[in-house]
Short mmCIF file of C-alpha atoms in Angstrom, two decimals:
data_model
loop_
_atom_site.label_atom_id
_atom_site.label_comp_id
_atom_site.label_asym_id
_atom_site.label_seq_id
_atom_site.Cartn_x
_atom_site.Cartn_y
_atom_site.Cartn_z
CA UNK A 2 76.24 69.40 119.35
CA UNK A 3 77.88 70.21 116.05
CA UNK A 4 77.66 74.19 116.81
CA UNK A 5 79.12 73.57 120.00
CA UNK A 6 82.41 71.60 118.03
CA UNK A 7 82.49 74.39 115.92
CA UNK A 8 83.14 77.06 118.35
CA UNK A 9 86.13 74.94 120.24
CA UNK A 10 87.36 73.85 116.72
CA UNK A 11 87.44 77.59 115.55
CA UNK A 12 88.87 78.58 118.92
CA UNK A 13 91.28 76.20 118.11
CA UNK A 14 91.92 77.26 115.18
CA UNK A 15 92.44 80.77 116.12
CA UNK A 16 95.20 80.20 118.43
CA UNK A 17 97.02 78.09 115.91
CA UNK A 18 96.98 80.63 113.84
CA UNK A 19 98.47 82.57 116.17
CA UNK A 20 101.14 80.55 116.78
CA UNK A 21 101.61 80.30 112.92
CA UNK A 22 101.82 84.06 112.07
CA UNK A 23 104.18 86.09 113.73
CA UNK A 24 101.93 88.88 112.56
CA UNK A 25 98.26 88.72 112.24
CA UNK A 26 96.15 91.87 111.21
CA UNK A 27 92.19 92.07 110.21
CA UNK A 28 90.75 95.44 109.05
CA UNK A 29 87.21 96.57 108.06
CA UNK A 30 85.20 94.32 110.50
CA UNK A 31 83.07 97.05 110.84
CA UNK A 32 82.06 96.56 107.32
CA UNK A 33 80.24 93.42 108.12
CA UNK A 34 76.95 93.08 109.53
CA UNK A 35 75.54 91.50 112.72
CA UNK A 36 73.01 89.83 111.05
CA UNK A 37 71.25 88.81 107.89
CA UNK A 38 72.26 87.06 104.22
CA UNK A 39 76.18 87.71 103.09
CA UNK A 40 78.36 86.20 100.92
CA UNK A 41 82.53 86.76 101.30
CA UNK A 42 84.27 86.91 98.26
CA UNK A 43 87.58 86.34 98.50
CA UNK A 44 90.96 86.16 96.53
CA UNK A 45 92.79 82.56 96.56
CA UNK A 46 96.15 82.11 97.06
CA UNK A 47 96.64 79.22 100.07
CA UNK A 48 94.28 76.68 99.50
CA UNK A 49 92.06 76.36 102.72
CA UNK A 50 94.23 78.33 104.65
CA UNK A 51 92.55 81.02 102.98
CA UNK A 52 89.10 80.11 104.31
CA UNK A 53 90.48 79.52 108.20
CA UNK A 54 92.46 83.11 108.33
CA UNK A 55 88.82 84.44 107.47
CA UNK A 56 86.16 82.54 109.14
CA UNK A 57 88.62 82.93 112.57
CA UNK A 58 88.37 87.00 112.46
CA UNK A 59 84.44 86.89 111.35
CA UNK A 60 82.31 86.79 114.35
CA UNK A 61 79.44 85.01 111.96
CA UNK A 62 79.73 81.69 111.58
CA UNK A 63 80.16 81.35 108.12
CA UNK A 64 79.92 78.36 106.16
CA UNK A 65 81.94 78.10 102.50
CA UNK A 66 82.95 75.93 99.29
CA UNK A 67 86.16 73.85 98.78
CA UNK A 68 87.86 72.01 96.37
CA UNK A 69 85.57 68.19 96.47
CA UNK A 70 88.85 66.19 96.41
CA UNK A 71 89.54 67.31 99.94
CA UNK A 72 86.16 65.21 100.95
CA UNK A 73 87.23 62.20 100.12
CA UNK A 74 88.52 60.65 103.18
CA UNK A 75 85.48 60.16 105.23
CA UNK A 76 87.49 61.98 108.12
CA UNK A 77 88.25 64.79 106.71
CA UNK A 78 84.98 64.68 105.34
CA UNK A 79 83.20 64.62 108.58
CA UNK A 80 86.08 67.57 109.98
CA UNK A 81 85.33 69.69 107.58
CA UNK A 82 81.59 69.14 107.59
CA UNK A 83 82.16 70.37 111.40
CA UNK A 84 83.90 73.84 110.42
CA UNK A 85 80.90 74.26 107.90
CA UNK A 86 82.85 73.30 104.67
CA UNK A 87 80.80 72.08 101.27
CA UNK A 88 82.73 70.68 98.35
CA UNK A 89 82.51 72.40 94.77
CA UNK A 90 83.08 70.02 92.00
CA UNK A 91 85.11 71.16 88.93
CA UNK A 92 85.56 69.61 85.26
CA UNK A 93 88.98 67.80 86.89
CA UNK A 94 87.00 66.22 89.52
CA UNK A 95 84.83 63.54 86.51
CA UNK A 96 82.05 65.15 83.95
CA UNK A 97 79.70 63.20 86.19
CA UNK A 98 80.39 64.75 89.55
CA UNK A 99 79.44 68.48 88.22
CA UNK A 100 75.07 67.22 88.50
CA UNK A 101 76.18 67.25 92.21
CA UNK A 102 77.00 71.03 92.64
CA UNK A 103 72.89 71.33 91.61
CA UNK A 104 72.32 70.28 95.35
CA UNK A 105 75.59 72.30 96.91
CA UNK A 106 73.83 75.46 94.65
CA UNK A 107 70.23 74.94 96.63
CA UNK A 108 72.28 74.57 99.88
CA UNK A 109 74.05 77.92 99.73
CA UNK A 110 70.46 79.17 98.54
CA UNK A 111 69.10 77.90 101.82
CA UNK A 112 72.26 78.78 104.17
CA UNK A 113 71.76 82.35 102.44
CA UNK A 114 67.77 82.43 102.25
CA UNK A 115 68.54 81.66 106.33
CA UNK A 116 69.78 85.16 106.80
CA UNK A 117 73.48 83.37 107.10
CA UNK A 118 77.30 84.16 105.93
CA UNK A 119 78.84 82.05 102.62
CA UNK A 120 81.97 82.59 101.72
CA UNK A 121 83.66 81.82 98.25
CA UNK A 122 86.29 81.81 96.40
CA UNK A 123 85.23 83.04 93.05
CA UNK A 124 88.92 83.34 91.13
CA UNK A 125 88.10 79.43 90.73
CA UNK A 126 91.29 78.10 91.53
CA UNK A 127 94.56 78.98 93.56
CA UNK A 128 98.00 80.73 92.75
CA UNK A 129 100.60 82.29 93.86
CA UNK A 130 100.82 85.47 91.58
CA UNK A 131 100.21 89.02 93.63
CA UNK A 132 97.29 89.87 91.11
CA UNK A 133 93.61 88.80 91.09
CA UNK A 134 92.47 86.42 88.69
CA UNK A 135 89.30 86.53 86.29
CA UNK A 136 86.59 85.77 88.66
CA UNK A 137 84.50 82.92 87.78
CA UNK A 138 80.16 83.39 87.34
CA UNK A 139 79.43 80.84 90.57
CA UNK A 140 79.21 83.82 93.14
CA UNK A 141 77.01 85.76 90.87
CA UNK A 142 74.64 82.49 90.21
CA UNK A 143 74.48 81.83 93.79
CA UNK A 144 73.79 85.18 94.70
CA UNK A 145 70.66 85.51 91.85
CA UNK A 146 69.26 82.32 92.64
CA UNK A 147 68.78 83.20 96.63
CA UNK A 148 67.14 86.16 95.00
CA UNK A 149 64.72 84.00 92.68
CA UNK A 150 63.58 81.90 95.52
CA UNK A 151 63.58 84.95 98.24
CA UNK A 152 63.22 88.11 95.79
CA UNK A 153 63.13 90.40 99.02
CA UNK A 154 65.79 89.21 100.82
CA UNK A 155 68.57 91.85 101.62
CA UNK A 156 71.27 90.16 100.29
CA UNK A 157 74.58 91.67 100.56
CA UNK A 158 78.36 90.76 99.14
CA UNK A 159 81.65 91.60 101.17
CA UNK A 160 84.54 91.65 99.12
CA UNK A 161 87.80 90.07 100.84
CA UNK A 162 91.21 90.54 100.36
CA UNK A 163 93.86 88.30 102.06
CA UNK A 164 97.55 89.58 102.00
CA UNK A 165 100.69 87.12 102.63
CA UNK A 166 104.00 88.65 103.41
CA UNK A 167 104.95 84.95 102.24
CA UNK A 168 102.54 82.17 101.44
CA UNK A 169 104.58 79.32 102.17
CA UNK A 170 106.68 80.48 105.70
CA UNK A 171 106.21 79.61 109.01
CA UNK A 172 105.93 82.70 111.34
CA UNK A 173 105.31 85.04 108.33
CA UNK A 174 102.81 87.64 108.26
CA UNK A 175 99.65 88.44 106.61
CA UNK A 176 96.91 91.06 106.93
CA UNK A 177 93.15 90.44 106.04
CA UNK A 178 90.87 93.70 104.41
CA UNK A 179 87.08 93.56 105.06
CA UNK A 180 85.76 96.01 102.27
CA UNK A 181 82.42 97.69 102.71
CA UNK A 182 79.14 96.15 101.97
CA UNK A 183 77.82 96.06 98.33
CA UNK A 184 73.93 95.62 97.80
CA UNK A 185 73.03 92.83 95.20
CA UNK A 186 69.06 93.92 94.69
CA UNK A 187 70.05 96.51 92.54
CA UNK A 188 71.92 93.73 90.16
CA UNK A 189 69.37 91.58 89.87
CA UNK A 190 66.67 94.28 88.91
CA UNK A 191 68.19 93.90 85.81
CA UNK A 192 66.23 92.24 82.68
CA UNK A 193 69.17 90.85 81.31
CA UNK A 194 70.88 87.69 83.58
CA UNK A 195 74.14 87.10 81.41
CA UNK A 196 74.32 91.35 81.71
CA UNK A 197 73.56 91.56 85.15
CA UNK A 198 76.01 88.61 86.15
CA UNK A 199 78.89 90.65 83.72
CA UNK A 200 77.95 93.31 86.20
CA UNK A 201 78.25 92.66 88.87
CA UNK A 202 81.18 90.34 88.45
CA UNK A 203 83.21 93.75 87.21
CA UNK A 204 81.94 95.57 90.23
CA UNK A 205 82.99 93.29 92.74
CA UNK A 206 86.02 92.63 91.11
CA UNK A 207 87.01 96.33 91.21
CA UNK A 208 86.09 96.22 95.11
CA UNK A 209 88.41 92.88 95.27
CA UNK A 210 91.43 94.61 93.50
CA UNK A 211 91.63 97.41 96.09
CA UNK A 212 91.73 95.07 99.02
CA UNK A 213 94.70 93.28 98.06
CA UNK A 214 98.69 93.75 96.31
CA UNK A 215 97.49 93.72 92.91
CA UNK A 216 99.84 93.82 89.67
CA UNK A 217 98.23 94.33 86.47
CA UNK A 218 98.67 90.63 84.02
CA UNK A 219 99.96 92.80 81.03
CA UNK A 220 102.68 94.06 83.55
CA UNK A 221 103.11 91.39 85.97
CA UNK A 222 106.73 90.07 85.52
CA UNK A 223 108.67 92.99 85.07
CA UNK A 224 106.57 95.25 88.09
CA UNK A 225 107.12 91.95 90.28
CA UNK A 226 110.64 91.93 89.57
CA UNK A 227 110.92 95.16 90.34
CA UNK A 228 109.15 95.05 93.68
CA UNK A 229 110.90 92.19 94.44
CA UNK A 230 114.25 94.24 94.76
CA UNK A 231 112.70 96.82 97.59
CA UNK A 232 112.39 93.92 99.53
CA UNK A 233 108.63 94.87 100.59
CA UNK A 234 106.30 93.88 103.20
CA UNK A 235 103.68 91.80 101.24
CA UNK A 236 100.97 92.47 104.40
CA UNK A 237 101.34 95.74 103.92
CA UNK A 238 99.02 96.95 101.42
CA UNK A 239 99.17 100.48 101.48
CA UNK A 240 102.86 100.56 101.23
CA UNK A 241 103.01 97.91 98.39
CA UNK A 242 100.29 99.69 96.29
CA UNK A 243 102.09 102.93 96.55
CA UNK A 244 105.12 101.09 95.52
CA UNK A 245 103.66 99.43 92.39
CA UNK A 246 102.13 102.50 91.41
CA UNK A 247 105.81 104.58 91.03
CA UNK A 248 107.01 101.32 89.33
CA UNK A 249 108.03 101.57 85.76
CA UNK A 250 106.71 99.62 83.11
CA UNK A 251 110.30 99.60 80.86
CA UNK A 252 112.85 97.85 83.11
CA UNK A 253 113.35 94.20 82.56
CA UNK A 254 116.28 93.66 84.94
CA UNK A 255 115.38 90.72 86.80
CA UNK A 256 115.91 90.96 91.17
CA UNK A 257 118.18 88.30 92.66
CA UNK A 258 117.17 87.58 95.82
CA UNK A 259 119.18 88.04 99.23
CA UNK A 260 119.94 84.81 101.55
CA UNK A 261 117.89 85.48 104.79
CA UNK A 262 120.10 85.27 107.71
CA UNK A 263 118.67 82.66 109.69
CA UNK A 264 119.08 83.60 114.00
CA UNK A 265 119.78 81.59 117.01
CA UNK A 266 116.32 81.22 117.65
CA UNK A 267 115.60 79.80 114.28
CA UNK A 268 117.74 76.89 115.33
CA UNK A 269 117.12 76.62 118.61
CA UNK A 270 113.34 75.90 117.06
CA UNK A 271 114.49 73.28 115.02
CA UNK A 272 116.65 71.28 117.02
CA UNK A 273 113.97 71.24 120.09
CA UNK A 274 111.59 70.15 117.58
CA UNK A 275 113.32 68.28 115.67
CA UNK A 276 111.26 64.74 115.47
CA UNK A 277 107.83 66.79 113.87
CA UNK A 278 110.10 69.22 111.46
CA UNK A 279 111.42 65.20 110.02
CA UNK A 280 107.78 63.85 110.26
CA UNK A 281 106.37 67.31 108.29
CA UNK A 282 109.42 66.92 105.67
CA UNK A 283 108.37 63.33 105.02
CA UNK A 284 104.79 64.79 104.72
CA UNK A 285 105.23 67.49 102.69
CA UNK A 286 107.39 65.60 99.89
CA UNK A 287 104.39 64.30 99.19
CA UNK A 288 102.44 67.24 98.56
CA UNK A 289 102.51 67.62 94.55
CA UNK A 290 100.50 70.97 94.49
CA UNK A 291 102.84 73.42 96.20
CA UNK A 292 99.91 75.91 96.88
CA UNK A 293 98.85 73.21 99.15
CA UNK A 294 101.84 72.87 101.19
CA UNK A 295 101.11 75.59 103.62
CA UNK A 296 97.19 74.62 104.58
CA UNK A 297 98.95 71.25 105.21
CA UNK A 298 101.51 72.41 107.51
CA UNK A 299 99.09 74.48 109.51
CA UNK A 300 96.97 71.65 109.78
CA UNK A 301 99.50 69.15 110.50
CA UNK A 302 101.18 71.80 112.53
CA UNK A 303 98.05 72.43 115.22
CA UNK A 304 97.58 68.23 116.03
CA UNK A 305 100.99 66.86 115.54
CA UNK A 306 103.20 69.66 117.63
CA UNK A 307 101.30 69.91 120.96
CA UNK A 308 101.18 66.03 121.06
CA UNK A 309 104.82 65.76 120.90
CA UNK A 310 105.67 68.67 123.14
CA UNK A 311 102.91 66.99 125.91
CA UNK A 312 104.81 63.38 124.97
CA UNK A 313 108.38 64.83 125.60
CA UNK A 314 107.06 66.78 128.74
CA UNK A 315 106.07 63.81 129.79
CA UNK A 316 109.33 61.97 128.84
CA UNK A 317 111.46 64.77 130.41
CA UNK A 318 109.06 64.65 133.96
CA UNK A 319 110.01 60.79 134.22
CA UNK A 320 113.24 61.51 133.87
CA UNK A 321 114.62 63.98 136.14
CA UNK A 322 111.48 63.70 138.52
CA UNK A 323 110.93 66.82 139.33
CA UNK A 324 107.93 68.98 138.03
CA UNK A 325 109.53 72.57 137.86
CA UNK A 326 112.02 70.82 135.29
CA UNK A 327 109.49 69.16 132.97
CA UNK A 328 106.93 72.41 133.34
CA UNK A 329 110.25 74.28 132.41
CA UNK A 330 111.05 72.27 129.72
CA UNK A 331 107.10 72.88 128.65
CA UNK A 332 106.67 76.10 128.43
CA UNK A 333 110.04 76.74 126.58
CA UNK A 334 108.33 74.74 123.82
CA UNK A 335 105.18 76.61 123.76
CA UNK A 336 106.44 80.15 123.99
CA UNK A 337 109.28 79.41 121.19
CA UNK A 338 107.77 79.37 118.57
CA UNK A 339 105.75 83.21 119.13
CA UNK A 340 109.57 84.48 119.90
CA UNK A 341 110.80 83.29 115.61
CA UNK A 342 109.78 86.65 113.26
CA UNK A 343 110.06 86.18 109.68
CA UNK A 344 111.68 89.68 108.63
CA UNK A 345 111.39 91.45 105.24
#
């Protein structure tokens, strides 16, 4: 029963997502395999968002660590038990809640021992800086105890990079890099753990950097600035890479950036749904970690918008009386929001 839920909720998903992002591109699927033991290692910049723009492109059903504090409503518990989704505890979460990530380490070593996908998240936290953080040593001891407790097991790790023209907009754009396949046997063969876990960490950090719009730390706020005034495409990599790499290191000049110019549709959107936009802005004011905000609006967005476009269908239908009207009135609502593109 729970397998079936998670194919309609990640059907679900998918759509929403589709709704959500006026652009929506995946390469290097052919990078991951049909079967056996992989871990995902992806850069963090949305919160769960992150996880859902993945595990809706990935034909495996792929189960993967989150932040604990989002368990602790037993409904979201039980929802995001359905899509797969194990807490990770961290120092912020209470000393005495780390013991419990012993047990969520021998369940990854069992989804992965199971010839299954993981994903994770090994930067360790979330951001919204265009660079990859420091990854963290989790992924590495995950992936070398599956190996203690199944030494042959072909164990693989896919390194993931997740673009966002802009991480916060509705309707904005974002592009999603499968890199190729790197073996992890030939890591652990080696006689030194804290070497071998230095290792591989570097090498799949290398992989990582390639996958996504990457400024270097010792650079970041002048290159960024700089970027910033060529008014890029953020889900394009190629183009932003190239970019960075012609960008000089000298110029402090800070960009100021340009008011968008909002259209008709853009208001249209807002008016017609008007009663969820004030529900989300209540929401969202509550939000303290702004890295958050979008993960909650998608979420929010999926349940809270179709019920009040079926409730006003409904509304509209006993008013006028006639079906062509309210069906009208429907499907105005549900193709507006695919017509609204977020523009450079």
């Amino acid at each position: 029963m729970k397998g079936i839920l998670y194919y309609i909720l990640r059907a679900y998903v998918q759509l929403g997502l589709r709704f959500y992002f006026s652009s929506y591109k995946v390469y290097g699927t052919e990078n991951i395999p049909k079967k056996g033991a992989i871990i995902f290692t992806a850069n963090h910049q949305n919160a769960f968002l992150d996880a859902l723009v993945i595990v809706s492109k990935n034909k495996r059903i792929t189960h993967f660590l989150a932040r604990a504090e989002v368990f602790k409503k037993p409904f979201f518990k039980w929802l995001m038990s359905l899509i797969n989704m194990m807490p990770i505890y961290r120092i912020r979460d209470g000393w005495n809640t780390l013991n419990n990530n012993e047990e969520i380490f021998k369940a990854c070593y069992k989804i992965l021992g199971g010839k299954k996908a993981l994903l994770i998240f090994p930067e360790g936290n979330h951001g919204f800086e265009r660079r990859l953080r420091p990854l963290s040593k989790g992924f590495t001891r995950i992936a070398f105890g599956t190996l203690t407790e199944q030494p042959e097991l072909d164990l693989k790790i896919i390194p993931v990079g997740i673009n966002y023209h802009n991480h916060q907009e509705f309707r904005t754009r974002v592009s999603i890099y499968f890199g190729k396949a790197i073996d992890v046997q030939p890591f652990y063969s080696n006689t030194d753990d804290h070497n071998a876990s230095l290792i591989l960490r570097n090498a799949i950090s290398t992989q990582m950097e390639k996958l996504i719009v990457h400024i270097p730390e010792d650079q970041y706020d002048i290159k960024f600035a700089q970027l910033m005034k060529m008014n890029p495409d953020f889900s394009n990599l190629q183009a932003c890479r190239e970019s960075i790499d012609n960008l000089s290191s000298t110029d402090s000049t800070t960009s100021v950036e340009k008011e968008k110019q909002k259209s008709f549709l853009y208001y249209f959107f807002r008016f017609y749904y008007l009663l969820p936009l004030q529900l989300w802005k209540g929401i969202a004011s509550r939000v303290k970690d702004p890295v958050m905000l979008a993960s909650i609006k998608f979420s929010v967005g999926i349940f809270l918008f179709p019920v009040f476009l079926i409730l006003q269908t409904v509304l509209v239908q006993i008013i006028f009386g006639e079906i062509s009207v309210s069906l009208g009135y429907f499907l105005i609502g549900l193709i507006l929001p695919l017509l609204i593109r977020n523009k450079p």
